[in-house]
């Protein structure tokens, strides 16, 4: 059997929380990922493989997911209203293929 | 294409832009939600559980649209909305706080109403009607939720658009 190796492609989502949310604190970032896991289930989590990769300011951060599953991630974040017992809302501001384009967008709007 | 949303509190302009809307209309300033239509300078949206009252109030010219409570709307009410050209608003924010099972049940109800409204050519619009910052949604999120309501591949429905406030 021949395995063809294709380039793994990601998508980056710029997310803003309704209240300050510092993902550099490991408890908060893992709390967010586990809350997402509850929403999308084991299969969805494997498909998405979400990871927080960049914190822009107090409330805006970037999440990396597998390409092609953006819709699932956006829906999961819409219905996610509690992280570590804190009531929060998450808005997906922009989806892009690179972090650079998201940071340039941030510079414009924040 | 311009996108609008409606909220029950005032959202600052920079957040409106970031969320992807041209404008988020505020309750009390741009529109009022009433149980019975009273004199008001802004647009009136009726929110009541009584279907008979809904049908009666839709004949009032000052009424712009209706919000259905508990996602229950009879065919007669939808027919009246189509005849009097009133918009049926789907409040999404209440869906966000339900448990998974309740949410799916509500979504089924909404789906039936939207399909009936489409057949009867009634105007349907989706808006958050958020009471607080946590209930707000961005344009992308509202778009995905509207897609979730109508799951058909070759759907001709467009319940999400900029025509909410067009006369």
Coordinates of C-alpha atoms in Angstrom, one line a residue:
Chain A
X1 CA 0.0 0.0 0.0
X2 CA 1.3 3.5 -0.9
X3 CA 0.6 6.3 1.4
X4 CA 0.6 9.7 -0.2
X5 CA 1.6 12.5 2.2
X6 CA -0.4 15.7 1.6
X7 CA 0.3 19.0 3.2
X8 CA -1.7 19.5 6.4
X9 CA -3.7 22.7 6.1
X10 CA -5.1 24.8 8.9
X11 CA -7.6 27.6 9.3
X12 CA -7.3 30.3 11.9
X13 CA -10.3 31.9 13.6
X14 CA -10.1 35.3 15.3
X15 CA -12.4 35.0 18.4
X16 CA -13.4 37.8 20.8
X17 CA -14.9 37.0 24.2
X18 CA -17.5 39.2 25.9
X19 CA -15.3 39.6 28.9
X20 CA -11.5 39.6 29.4
X21 CA -10.3 36.1 28.7
X22 CA -6.5 35.4 28.8
X23 CA -5.7 32.1 27.1
X24 CA -2.1 32.3 28.4
X25 CA -3.6 30.9 31.6
X26 CA -3.5 27.2 30.9
X27 CA -6.7 26.6 33.0
X28 CA -8.7 29.0 30.8
X29 CA -7.4 27.6 27.5
X30 CA -7.9 24.0 28.5
X31 CA -11.4 25.0 29.9
X32 CA -12.4 26.5 26.6
X33 CA -11.1 23.4 24.6
X34 CA -13.0 21.0 27.0
X35 CA -16.2 23.1 26.8
X36 CA -15.9 22.9 23.0
X37 CA -15.4 19.1 23.3
X38 CA -18.7 18.9 25.2
X39 CA -20.4 20.7 22.3
X40 CA -18.9 18.8 19.4
X41 CA -18.2 15.4 20.9
X42 CA -15.2 13.1 20.4
X43 CA -15.5 12.8 16.6
X44 CA -16.0 16.5 16.1
X45 CA -13.0 17.2 18.3
X46 CA -10.8 14.8 16.3
X47 CA -12.0 16.5 13.1
X48 CA -11.4 20.0 14.3
X49 CA -8.3 19.5 16.5
X50 CA -8.8 23.0 18.0
X51 CA -5.8 24.8 19.6
X52 CA -5.3 28.3 20.8
X53 CA -2.2 29.7 19.2
X54 CA -2.1 33.4 19.7
X55 CA -3.5 36.0 22.2
X56 CA -3.9 39.5 20.7
X57 CA -5.3 41.4 23.6
X58 CA -7.3 40.9 26.8
X59 CA -10.3 39.4 24.9
X60 CA -9.2 38.6 21.4
X61 CA -7.3 35.4 20.5
X62 CA -6.7 33.1 17.6
X63 CA -7.8 29.5 17.4
X64 CA -6.3 27.0 14.9
X65 CA -8.5 24.3 13.5
X66 CA -8.3 21.8 10.6
X67 CA -9.3 23.3 7.2
X68 CA -12.8 22.3 6.1
X69 CA -14.4 22.3 9.6
X70 CA -14.8 26.0 10.1
X71 CA -18.6 25.8 10.1
X72 CA -18.5 23.3 13.0
X73 CA -16.2 25.4 15.0
X74 CA -18.3 28.6 14.5
X75 CA -21.4 26.8 15.6
X76 CA -19.7 25.2 18.6
X77 CA -18.5 28.6 19.7
X78 CA -22.0 30.1 19.2
X79 CA -23.5 27.7 21.7
X80 CA -20.6 27.8 24.1
X81 CA -21.7 30.0 27.0
X82 CA -19.7 28.8 30.0
X83 CA -16.0 28.2 30.7
X84 CA -14.8 27.1 34.1
X85 CA -18.1 28.2 35.7
X86 CA -17.8 31.7 34.2
X87 CA -20.6 33.0 31.9
X88 CA -19.0 34.1 28.6
X89 CA -19.9 34.7 25.0
X90 CA -17.6 34.1 22.1
X91 CA -17.9 36.0 18.8
X92 CA -16.1 34.7 15.7
X93 CA -14.8 37.8 14.1
X94 CA -12.9 36.5 11.1
X95 CA -11.6 33.3 9.6
X96 CA -8.4 33.2 7.6
X97 CA -5.7 30.9 6.3
X98 CA -2.8 32.8 8.1
X99 CA -2.2 34.4 11.4
X100 CA -0.6 37.3 9.7
X101 CA -3.8 38.4 8.0
X102 CA -5.7 38.1 11.2
X103 CA -3.2 40.3 13.1
X104 CA -3.3 42.9 10.3
X105 CA -7.1 42.9 10.7
X106 CA -6.7 43.3 14.5
X107 CA -4.5 46.3 14.0
X108 CA -7.2 47.9 11.9
X109 CA -10.2 47.2 14.2
X110 CA -8.8 47.1 17.8
Chain B
X1 CA -24.8 43.3 1.0
X2 CA -25.5 45.0 4.3
X3 CA -26.3 43.0 7.4
X4 CA -28.3 44.1 10.5
X5 CA -29.1 42.7 13.8
X6 CA -31.4 43.7 16.7
X7 CA -30.6 43.7 20.3
X8 CA -32.3 44.7 23.5
X9 CA -29.4 46.9 24.7
X10 CA -27.1 49.5 23.1
X11 CA -24.1 47.9 21.4
X12 CA -21.1 50.3 20.9
X13 CA -20.3 51.1 17.3
X14 CA -16.8 49.5 17.2
X15 CA -18.2 46.2 18.4
X16 CA -20.9 46.4 15.8
X17 CA -18.3 46.8 13.1
X18 CA -16.1 44.0 14.4
X19 CA -19.1 41.7 14.6
X20 CA -19.7 42.3 10.8
X21 CA -22.9 44.3 10.9
X22 CA -23.7 47.6 9.3
X23 CA -25.8 48.4 12.3
X24 CA -27.3 46.7 15.4
X25 CA -30.7 48.2 16.1
X26 CA -31.4 48.9 19.7
X27 CA -34.7 48.2 21.5
X28 CA -36.3 51.4 22.9
X29 CA -34.3 53.6 20.5
X30 CA -34.9 52.2 17.0
X31 CA -37.8 49.8 17.7
X32 CA -40.0 48.9 20.6
X33 CA -41.3 45.5 21.6
X34 CA -44.8 45.6 22.9
X35 CA -47.6 43.1 23.9
X36 CA -50.3 45.4 22.6
X37 CA -49.5 48.2 20.1
X38 CA -49.5 51.6 21.8
X39 CA -48.6 54.9 20.2
X40 CA -44.9 55.1 19.5
X41 CA -42.7 57.1 17.2
X42 CA -40.4 54.1 16.5
X43 CA -41.3 50.8 14.8
X44 CA -43.5 48.4 16.9
X45 CA -42.7 44.7 17.1
X46 CA -45.4 42.6 18.8
X47 CA -44.4 39.9 21.2
X48 CA -47.2 37.9 22.7
X49 CA -48.2 34.3 23.3
X50 CA -51.8 34.8 22.3
X51 CA -52.2 33.8 18.6
X52 CA -55.6 35.6 18.3
X53 CA -54.1 38.9 19.6
X54 CA -51.2 38.5 17.1
X55 CA -53.7 38.2 14.2
X56 CA -55.7 41.2 15.4
X57 CA -52.6 43.4 16.0
X58 CA -51.1 42.6 12.6
X59 CA -53.9 44.6 11.0
X60 CA -52.5 47.7 12.7
X61 CA -50.4 49.8 10.3
X62 CA -47.9 50.9 13.0
X63 CA -46.9 47.3 13.7
X64 CA -43.7 46.3 11.8
X65 CA -43.4 42.6 12.7
X66 CA -44.0 39.9 15.2
X67 CA -41.8 37.8 17.4
X68 CA -43.2 34.4 18.2
X69 CA -42.8 33.2 21.7
X70 CA -42.1 29.5 22.5
X71 CA -41.6 29.0 18.8
X72 CA -45.3 28.3 18.3
X73 CA -47.1 29.9 15.4
X74 CA -50.3 28.7 13.8
X75 CA -50.8 28.6 10.0
X76 CA -53.5 31.2 10.2
X77 CA -51.1 33.6 11.9
X78 CA -48.4 33.0 9.2
X79 CA -51.1 33.6 6.5
X80 CA -52.1 36.9 8.2
X81 CA -48.4 37.9 8.3
X82 CA -48.1 37.2 4.6
X83 CA -51.2 39.1 3.7
X84 CA -50.4 42.2 5.9
X85 CA -46.7 42.0 4.8
X86 CA -45.4 41.9 8.4
X87 CA -42.1 40.3 9.2
X88 CA -41.9 37.2 11.4
X89 CA -38.8 37.5 13.6
X90 CA -36.9 34.5 14.9
X91 CA -35.2 35.3 18.2
X92 CA -32.0 33.3 18.3
X93 CA -30.6 34.4 21.7
X94 CA -33.1 32.3 23.6
X95 CA -31.9 29.2 21.7
X96 CA -28.4 29.6 22.9
X97 CA -29.2 29.0 26.6
X98 CA -31.2 25.8 26.1
X99 CA -29.9 22.4 26.7
X100 CA -28.9 20.3 23.6
X101 CA -32.2 18.4 23.5
X102 CA -34.4 21.4 24.1
X103 CA -32.5 23.3 21.4
X104 CA -33.0 20.5 18.8
X105 CA -36.8 20.5 19.6
X106 CA -37.0 24.3 19.2
X107 CA -35.0 24.1 15.9
X108 CA -37.5 21.6 14.5
X109 CA -40.4 23.9 15.4
X110 CA -38.6 26.9 13.8
X111 CA -37.9 24.8 10.7
X112 CA -41.6 23.9 10.3
X113 CA -42.5 27.6 10.7
X114 CA -39.9 28.8 8.2
X115 CA -41.0 26.2 5.6
X116 CA -44.7 27.2 6.1
X117 CA -43.8 30.9 5.8
X118 CA -41.8 30.3 2.6
X119 CA -44.8 28.5 1.0
X120 CA -47.1 31.3 2.0
X121 CA -44.6 33.9 0.9
X122 CA -44.3 35.6 4.4
X123 CA -41.3 37.6 5.3
X124 CA -39.0 35.9 7.8
X125 CA -36.0 37.4 9.5
X126 CA -33.5 36.1 12.0
X127 CA -32.1 38.3 14.7
X128 CA -30.5 37.8 18.1
X129 CA -32.6 40.1 20.3
X130 CA -29.7 39.7 22.7
X131 CA -30.4 40.8 26.3
X132 CA -26.8 41.0 27.3
X133 CA -23.3 40.8 25.8
X134 CA -23.0 37.0 26.2
X135 CA -26.1 36.5 24.0
X136 CA -24.7 38.5 21.1
X137 CA -23.5 36.8 18.0
X138 CA -21.3 37.8 15.1
X139 CA -22.6 37.8 11.5
X140 CA -20.7 34.6 10.7
X141 CA -22.3 32.8 13.7
X142 CA -25.9 34.1 12.9
X143 CA -25.3 33.0 9.3
X144 CA -24.3 29.4 10.4
X145 CA -27.3 29.2 12.7
X146 CA -29.6 30.2 9.9
X147 CA -28.0 27.5 7.7
X148 CA -28.6 25.0 10.5
X149 CA -32.3 25.8 10.6
X150 CA -32.6 25.2 6.8
X151 CA -30.4 22.2 6.1
X152 CA -31.5 21.6 2.5
X153 CA -28.7 21.6 -0.1
X154 CA -30.5 23.5 -2.8
X155 CA -32.3 25.8 -0.5
X156 CA -33.9 28.9 -2.1
X157 CA -34.7 30.3 1.3
X158 CA -32.9 33.5 2.3
X159 CA -33.9 34.2 5.8
X160 CA -30.8 36.1 6.6
X161 CA -30.2 39.3 4.7
X162 CA -30.1 43.0 4.7
X163 CA -33.8 43.5 3.9
X164 CA -34.9 43.6 7.5
X165 CA -35.4 47.3 7.5
X166 CA -36.1 47.9 3.8
X167 CA -39.5 49.4 3.1

